[in-house]
Short mmCIF file of C-alpha atoms in Angstrom, two decimals:
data_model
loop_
_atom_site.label_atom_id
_atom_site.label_comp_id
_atom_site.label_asym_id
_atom_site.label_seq_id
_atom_site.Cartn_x
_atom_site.Cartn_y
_atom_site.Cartn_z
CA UNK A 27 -25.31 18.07 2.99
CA UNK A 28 -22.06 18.24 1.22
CA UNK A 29 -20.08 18.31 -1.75
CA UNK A 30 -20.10 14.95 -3.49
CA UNK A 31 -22.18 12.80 -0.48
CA UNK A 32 -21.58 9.38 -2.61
CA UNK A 33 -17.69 9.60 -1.05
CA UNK A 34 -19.60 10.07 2.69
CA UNK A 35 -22.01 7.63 2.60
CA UNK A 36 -20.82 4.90 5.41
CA UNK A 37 -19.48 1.46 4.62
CA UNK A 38 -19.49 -1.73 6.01
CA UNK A 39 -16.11 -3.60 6.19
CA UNK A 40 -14.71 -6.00 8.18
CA UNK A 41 -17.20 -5.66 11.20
CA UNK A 42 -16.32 -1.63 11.09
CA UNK A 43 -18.32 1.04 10.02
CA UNK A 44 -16.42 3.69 7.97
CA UNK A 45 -17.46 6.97 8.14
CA UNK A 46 -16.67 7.87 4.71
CA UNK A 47 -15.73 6.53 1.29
CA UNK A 48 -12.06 8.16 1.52
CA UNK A 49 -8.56 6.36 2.31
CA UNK A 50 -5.72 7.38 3.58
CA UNK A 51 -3.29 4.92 1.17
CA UNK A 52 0.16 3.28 2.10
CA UNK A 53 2.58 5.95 1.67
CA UNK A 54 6.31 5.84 2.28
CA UNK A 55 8.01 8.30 4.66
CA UNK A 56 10.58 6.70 6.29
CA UNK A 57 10.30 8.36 9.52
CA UNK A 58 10.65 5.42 11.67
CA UNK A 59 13.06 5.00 14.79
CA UNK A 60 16.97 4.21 14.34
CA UNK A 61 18.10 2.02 15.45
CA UNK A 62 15.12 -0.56 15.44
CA UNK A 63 12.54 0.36 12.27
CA UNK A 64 10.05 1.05 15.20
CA UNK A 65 6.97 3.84 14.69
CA UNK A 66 7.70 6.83 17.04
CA UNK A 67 4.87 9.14 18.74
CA UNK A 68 5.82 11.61 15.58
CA UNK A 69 4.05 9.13 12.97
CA UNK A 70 1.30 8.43 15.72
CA UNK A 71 0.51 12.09 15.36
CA UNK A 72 0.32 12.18 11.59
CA UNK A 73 -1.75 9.25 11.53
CA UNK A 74 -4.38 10.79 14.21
CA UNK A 75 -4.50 13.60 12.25
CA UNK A 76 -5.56 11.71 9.30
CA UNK A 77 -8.37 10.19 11.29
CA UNK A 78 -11.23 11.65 9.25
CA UNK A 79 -10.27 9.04 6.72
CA UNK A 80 -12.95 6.15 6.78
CA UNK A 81 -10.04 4.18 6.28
CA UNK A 82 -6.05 4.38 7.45
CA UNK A 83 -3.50 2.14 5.76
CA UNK A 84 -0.38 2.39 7.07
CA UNK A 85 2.55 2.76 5.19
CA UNK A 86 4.43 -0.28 3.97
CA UNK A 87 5.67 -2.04 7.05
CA UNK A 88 8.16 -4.83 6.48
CA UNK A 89 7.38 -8.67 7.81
CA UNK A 90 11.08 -9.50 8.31
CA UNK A 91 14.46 -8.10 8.18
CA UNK A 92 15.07 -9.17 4.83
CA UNK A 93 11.66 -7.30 3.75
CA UNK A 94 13.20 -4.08 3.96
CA UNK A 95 14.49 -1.96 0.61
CA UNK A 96 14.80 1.64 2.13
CA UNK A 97 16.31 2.88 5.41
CA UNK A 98 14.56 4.34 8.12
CA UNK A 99 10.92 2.46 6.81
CA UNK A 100 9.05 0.73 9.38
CA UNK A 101 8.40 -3.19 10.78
CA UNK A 102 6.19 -5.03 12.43
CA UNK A 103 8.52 -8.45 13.56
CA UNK A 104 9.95 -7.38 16.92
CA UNK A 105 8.56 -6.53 20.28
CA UNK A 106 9.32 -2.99 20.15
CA UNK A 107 8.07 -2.38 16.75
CA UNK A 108 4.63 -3.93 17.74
CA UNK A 109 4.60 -1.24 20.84
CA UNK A 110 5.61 1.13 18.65
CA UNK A 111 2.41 0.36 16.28
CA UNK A 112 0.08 -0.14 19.62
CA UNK A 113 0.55 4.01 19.97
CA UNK A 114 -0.42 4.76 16.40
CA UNK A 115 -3.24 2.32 16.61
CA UNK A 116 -4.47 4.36 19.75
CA UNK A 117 -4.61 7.44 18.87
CA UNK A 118 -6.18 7.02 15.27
CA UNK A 119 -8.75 4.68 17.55
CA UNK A 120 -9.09 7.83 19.65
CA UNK A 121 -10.28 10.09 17.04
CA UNK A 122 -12.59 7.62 16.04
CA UNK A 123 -10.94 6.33 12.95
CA UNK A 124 -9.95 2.67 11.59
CA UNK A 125 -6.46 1.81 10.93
CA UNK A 126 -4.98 -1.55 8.67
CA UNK A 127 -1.50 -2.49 8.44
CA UNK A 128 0.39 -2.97 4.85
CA UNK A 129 2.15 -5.83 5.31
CA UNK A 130 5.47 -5.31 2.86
CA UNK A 131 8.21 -7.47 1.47
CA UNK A 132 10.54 -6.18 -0.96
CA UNK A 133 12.18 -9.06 -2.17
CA UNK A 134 14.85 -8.34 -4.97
CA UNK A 135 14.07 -4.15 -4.63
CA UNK A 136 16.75 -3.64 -1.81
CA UNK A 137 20.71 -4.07 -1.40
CA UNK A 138 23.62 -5.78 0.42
CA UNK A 139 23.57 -2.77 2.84
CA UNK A 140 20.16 -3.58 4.31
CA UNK A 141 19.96 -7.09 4.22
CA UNK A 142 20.84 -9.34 8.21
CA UNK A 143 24.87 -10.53 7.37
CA UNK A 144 25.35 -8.51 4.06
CA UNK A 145 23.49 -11.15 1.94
CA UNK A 146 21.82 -10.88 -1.31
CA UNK A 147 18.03 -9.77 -1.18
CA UNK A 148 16.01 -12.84 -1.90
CA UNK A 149 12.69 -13.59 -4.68
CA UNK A 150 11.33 -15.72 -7.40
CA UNK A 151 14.71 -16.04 -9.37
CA UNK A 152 17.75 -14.26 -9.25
CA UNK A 153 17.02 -11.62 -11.83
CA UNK A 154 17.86 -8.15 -11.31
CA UNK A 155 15.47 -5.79 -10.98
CA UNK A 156 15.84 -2.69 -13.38
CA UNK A 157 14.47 1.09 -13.60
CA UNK A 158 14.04 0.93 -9.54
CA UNK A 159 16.30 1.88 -6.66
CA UNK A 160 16.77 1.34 -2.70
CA UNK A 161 17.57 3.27 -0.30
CA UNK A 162 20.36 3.15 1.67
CA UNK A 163 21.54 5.23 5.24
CA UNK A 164 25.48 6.36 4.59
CA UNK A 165 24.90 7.98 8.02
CA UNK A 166 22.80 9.04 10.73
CA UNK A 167 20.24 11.10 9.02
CA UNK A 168 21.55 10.87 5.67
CA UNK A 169 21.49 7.82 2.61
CA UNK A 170 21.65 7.32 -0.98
CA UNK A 171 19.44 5.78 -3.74
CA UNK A 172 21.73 2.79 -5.17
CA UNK A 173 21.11 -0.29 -7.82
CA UNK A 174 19.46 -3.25 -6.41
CA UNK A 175 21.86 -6.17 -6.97
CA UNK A 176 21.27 -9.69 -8.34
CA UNK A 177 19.11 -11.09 -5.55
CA UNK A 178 19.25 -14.99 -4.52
CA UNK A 179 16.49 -17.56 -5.34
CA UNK A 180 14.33 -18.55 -2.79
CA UNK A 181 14.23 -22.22 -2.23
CA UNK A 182 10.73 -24.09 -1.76
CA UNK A 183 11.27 -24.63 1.81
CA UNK A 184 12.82 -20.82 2.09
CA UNK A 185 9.20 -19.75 0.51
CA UNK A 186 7.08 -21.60 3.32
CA UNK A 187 8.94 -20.25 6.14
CA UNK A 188 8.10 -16.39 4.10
CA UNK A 189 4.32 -17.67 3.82
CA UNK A 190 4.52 -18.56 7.76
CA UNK A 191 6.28 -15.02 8.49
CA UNK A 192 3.19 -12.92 6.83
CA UNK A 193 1.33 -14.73 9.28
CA UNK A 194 2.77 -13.94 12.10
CA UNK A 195 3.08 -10.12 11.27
CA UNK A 196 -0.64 -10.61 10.71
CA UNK A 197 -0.80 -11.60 14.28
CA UNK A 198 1.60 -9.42 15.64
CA UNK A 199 -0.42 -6.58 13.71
CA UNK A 200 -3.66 -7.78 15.75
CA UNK A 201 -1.36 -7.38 18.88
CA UNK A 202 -0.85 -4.19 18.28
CA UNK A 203 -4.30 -3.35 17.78
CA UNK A 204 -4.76 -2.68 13.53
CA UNK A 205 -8.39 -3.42 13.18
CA UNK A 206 -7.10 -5.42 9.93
CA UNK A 207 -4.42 -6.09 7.20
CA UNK A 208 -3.11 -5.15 3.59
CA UNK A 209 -1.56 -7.84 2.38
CA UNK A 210 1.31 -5.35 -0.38
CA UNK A 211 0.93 -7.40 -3.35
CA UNK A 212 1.91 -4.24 -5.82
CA UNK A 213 4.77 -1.84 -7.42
CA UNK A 214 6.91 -5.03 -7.94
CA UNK A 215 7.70 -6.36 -4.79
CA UNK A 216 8.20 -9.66 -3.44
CA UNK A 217 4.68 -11.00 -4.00
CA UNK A 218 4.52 -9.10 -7.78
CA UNK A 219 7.67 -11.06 -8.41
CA UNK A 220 6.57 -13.96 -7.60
CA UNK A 221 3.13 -13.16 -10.22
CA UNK A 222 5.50 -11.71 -13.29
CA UNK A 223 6.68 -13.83 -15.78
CA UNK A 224 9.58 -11.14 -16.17
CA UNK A 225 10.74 -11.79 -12.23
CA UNK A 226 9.77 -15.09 -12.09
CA UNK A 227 11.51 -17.79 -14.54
CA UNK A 228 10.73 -20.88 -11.66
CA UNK A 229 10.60 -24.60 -13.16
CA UNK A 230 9.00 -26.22 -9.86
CA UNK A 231 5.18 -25.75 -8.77
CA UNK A 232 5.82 -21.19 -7.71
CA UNK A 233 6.97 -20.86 -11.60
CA UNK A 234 5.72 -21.43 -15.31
CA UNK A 235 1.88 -20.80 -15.81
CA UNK A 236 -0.27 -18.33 -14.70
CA UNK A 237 -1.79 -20.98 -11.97
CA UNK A 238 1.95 -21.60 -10.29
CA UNK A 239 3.09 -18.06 -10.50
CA UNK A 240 0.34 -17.21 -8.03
CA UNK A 241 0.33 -19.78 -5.54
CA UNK A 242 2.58 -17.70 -3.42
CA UNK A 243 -0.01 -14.90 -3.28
CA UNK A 244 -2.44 -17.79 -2.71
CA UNK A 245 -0.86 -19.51 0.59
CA UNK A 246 -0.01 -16.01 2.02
CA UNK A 247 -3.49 -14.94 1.35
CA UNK A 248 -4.93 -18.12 3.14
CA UNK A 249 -2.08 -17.91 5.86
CA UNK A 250 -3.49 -14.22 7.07
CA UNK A 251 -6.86 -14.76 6.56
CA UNK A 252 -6.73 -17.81 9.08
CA UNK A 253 -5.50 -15.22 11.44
CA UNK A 254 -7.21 -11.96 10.80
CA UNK A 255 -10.50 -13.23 9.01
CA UNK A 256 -10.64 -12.46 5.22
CA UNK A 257 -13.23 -10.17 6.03
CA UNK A 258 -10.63 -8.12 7.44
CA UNK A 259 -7.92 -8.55 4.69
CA UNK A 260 -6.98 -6.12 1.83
CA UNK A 261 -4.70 -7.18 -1.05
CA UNK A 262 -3.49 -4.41 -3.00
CA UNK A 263 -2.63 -4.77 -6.72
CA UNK A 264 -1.04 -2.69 -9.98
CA UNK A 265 -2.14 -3.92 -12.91
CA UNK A 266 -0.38 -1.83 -15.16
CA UNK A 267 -1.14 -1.81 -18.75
CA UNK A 268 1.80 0.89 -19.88
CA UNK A 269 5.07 1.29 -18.23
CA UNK A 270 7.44 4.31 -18.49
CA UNK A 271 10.72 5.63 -18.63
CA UNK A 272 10.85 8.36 -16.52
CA UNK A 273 13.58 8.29 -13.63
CA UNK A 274 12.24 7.32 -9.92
CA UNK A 275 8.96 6.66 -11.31
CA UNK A 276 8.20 2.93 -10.79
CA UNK A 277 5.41 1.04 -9.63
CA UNK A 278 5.32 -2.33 -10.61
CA UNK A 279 6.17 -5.14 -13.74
CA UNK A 280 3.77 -4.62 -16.64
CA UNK A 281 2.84 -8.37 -17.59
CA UNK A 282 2.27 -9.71 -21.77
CA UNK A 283 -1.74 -9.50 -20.53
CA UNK A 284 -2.41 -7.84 -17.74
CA UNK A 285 -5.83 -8.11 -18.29
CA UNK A 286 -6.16 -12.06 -17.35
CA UNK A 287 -3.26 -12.09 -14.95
CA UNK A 288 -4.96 -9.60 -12.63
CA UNK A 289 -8.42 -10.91 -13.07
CA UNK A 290 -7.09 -14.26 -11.73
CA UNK A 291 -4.94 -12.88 -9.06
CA UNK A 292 -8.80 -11.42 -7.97
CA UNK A 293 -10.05 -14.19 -8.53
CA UNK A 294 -7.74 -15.38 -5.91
CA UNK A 295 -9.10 -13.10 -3.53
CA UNK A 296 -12.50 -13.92 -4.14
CA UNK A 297 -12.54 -17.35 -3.38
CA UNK A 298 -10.68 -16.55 -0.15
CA UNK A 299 -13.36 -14.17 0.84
CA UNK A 300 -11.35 -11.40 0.94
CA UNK A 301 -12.58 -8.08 2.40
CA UNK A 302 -11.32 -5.60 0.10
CA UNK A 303 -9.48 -5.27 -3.17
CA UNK A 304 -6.89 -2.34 -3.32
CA UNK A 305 -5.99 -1.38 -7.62
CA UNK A 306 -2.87 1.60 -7.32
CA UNK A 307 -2.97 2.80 -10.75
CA UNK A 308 -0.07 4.20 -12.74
CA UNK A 309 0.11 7.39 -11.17
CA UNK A 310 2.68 9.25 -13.55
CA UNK A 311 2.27 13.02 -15.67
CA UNK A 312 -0.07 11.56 -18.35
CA UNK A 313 -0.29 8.04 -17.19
CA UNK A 314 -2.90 5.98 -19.16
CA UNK A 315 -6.09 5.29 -17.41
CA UNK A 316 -7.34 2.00 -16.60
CA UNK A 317 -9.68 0.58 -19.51
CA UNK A 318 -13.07 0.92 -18.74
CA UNK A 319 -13.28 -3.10 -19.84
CA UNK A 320 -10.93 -3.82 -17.20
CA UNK A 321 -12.84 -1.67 -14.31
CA UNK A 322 -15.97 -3.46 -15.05
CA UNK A 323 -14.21 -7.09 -15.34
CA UNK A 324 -13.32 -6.54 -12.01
CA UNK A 325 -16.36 -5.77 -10.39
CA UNK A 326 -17.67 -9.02 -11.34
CA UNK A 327 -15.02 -11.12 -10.29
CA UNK A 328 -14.71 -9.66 -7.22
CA UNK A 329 -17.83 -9.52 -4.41
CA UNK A 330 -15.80 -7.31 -1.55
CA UNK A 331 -15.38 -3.92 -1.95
CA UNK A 332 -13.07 -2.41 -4.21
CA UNK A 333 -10.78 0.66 -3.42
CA UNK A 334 -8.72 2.70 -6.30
CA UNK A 335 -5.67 5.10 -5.82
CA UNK A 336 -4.09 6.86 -8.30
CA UNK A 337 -4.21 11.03 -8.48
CA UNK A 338 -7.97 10.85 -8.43
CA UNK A 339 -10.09 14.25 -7.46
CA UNK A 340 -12.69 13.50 -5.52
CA UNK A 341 -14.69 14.66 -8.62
CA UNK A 342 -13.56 11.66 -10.39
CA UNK A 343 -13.47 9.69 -7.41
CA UNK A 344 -17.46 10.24 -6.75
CA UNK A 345 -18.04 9.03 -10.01
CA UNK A 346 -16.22 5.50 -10.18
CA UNK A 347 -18.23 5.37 -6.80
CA UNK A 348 -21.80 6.41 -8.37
CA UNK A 349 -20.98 4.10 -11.52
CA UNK A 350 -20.75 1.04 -9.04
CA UNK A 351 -17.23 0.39 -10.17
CA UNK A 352 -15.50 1.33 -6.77
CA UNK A 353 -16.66 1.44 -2.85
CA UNK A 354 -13.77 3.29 -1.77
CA UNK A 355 -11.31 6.14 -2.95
CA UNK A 356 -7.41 6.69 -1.90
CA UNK A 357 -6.05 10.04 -2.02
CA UNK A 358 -2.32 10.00 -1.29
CA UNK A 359 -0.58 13.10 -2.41
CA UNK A 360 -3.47 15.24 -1.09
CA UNK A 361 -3.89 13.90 2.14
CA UNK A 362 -0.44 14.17 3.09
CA UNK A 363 -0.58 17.88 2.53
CA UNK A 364 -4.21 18.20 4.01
CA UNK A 365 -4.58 16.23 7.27
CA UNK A 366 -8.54 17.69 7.43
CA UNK A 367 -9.13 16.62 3.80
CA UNK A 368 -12.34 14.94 4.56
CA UNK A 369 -13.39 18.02 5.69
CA UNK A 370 -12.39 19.88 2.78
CA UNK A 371 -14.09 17.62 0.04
CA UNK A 372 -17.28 18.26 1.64
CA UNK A 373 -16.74 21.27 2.19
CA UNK A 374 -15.05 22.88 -1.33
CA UNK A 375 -12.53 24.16 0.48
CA UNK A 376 -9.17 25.03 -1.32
CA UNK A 377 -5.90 22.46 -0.64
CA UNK A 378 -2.85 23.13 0.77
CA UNK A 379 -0.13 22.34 -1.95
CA UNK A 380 2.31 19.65 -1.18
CA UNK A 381 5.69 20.10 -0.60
CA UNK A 382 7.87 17.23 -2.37
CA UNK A 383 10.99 18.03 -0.90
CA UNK A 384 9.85 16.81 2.75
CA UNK A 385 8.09 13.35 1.90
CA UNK A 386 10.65 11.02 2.80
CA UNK A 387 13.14 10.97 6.00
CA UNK A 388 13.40 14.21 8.42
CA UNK A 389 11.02 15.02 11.80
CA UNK A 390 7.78 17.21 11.35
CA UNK A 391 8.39 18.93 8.57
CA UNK A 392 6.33 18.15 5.79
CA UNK A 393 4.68 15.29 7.95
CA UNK A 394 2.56 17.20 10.93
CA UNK A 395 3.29 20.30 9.81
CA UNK A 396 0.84 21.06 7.00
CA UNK A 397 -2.10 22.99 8.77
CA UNK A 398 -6.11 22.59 8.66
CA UNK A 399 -8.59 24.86 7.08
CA UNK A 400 -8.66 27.97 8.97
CA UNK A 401 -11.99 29.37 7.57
CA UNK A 402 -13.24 32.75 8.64
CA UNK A 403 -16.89 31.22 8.56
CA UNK A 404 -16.07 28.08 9.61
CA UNK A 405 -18.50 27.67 12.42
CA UNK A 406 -21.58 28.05 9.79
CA UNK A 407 -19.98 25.58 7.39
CA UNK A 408 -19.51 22.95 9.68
#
């Protein structure tokens, strides 16, 4: 058959059957048309070459203007950014694959120079957020990484009218044919500030305990669902348990216990019949590994199916899938470097390496240009 069949076994999700146990994760690459944030026929390419995924989720796609914390990254709140989607969604459709849109809001992780009038990002509280950076264009082309500033607290009625705009990029992502949603809930963002105690110091009912600081992630996750189906949601998570120092490497707010303030955020998802749970781990040289405890904790709180991302091979991938702990496995760095890399896992064959210098802003280069397998004996393989 192939190497490692427990990642090729289809899956059930959201009224789609996906071919395989291996994602294509939400991953940066600002590539998106200036001026507009719209997705070009260059990113429709590097998505259909991705298709062998079982699942596609697209990079972080922003639900407003104010959502946005790095030039060049893509939305989904305009006409022409919905088009712009509708071409991606057809040709990953055309090869056969299914494609879900991360819905993104930054919240306090952007600046004055992206923001509609010059205004202060918004979140929780105005606390500024530390050890992260935007991303800012200084011209056409060309942009800097610069200090998020103090951002501006979000009043209650300021909150609704956020809950209402997830909604409608939910619908505008249906427009534009995503067979579902991520709901970006992660790496200490808008919705992560609004579950940390350290972003969110909020007397009224979105602050305080546990219970208030995720009632934001609550009303947006009933606000999609009601348009998409929870069946065709994904929420995706970091519950860190370490944090570390090292420059440019961020990915979220590591809570006092991270072990009950995730399992309640699932718990969350749960009730809402959510279709899948997305966990990014720390993903850092030498990162700690999620504990074991945790892994299985979250298997029984949470019914759908659960996908992990974090540097996994598909050696260790196969496993958390053959243990029961995880239904589906995201390989970022790799995939980006090997469009076939379906192909490859089952195959053994050797990966391209990935060229770090290329991941973020330019044309081709380092986004369709990283070639499949050419394999001298490729016809008996197959």
């Amino acid at each position: 058959m192939s190497n490692h069949p427990s990642l090729f076994a289809p899956l059930q999700l959201g009224g789609r059957l996906l071919k395989n146990r291996i994602v294509l994760p939400p991953l940066t690459r600002q590539r998106a048309a200036q001026p507009g944030d719209v997705a070009t026929d260059l990113m429709a390419a590097y998505y259909r070459q991705r298709a062998g995924a079982g699942l596609i989720v697209t990079e972080g796609t922003q639900i407003e203007p104010r959502g946005k914390g790095y030039a060049w990254t893509p939305g989904i709140h305009d006409a022409a950014q919905i088009a712009g989607w509708r071409k991606v969604t057809e040709a990953v459709h055309a090869e056969g694959g299914v494609i879900y849109a991360q819905l993104w809001h930054v919240g306090r992780v952007s600046h004055h120079a992206l923001q509609p009038g010059g205004g202060a990002p918004v979140a929780p509280s105005a606390i500024q957020a530390h050890k992260v950076k935007a991303f800012i264009e200084t011209g056409p082309g060309a942009g800097m990484l610069v200090e998020p500033p103090v951002p501006r607290a979000l009043s209650v009625a300021e909150i609704g009218e956020i809950v209402a705009l997830y909604a409608q990029a939910a619908r505008n992502a249906l427009v534009a044919g995503f067979d579902g949603v991520e709901i970006h809930a992660a790496n200490g963002y808008l919705v992560n500030q609004f579950i940390s105690a350290h972003a969110n110091q909020r007397t009224d009912e979105y602050g305080g305990s546990l219970a208030n600081r995720l009632r934001f992630l609550n009303e947006i996750v009933q606000a999609v669902a009601a348009v998409v189906g929870p069946e065709r949601l994904g929420v995706r998570f970091t519950p860190l348990f370490a944090g570390t120092d090292e420059d440019r490497v961020y990915i979220g707010l590591v809570e006092d216990d991270p072990h009950t303030t995730y399992l309640e955020a699932i718990a969350v998802l749960e009730r809402a019949g959510v279709g899948y749970l997305s966990i990014a781990e720390a993903d850092w040289d030498n990162a700690p590994d999620l504990p074991p405890e945790f892994r299985r904790a979250v298997r029984d709180t949470f019914s759908g199916k659960i996908l992990y991302a974090g540097r996994y091979t598909a050696e260790r991938g196969a496993r958390l899938v053959e243990e029961g702990l995880a239904d589906l496995i995201a390989f970022g760095r790799p995939f980006i470097a090997n469009p076939d890399l379906p192909q490859r896992i089952a195959n053994g064959w050797p990966l391209n390496p990935l060229d770090a210098s290329t991941l973020y802003g330019g044309a081709e280069a380092g986004l369709t240009d990283y070639p499949t397998y050419a394999h001298s004996t490729q016809g008996e393989a197959a």
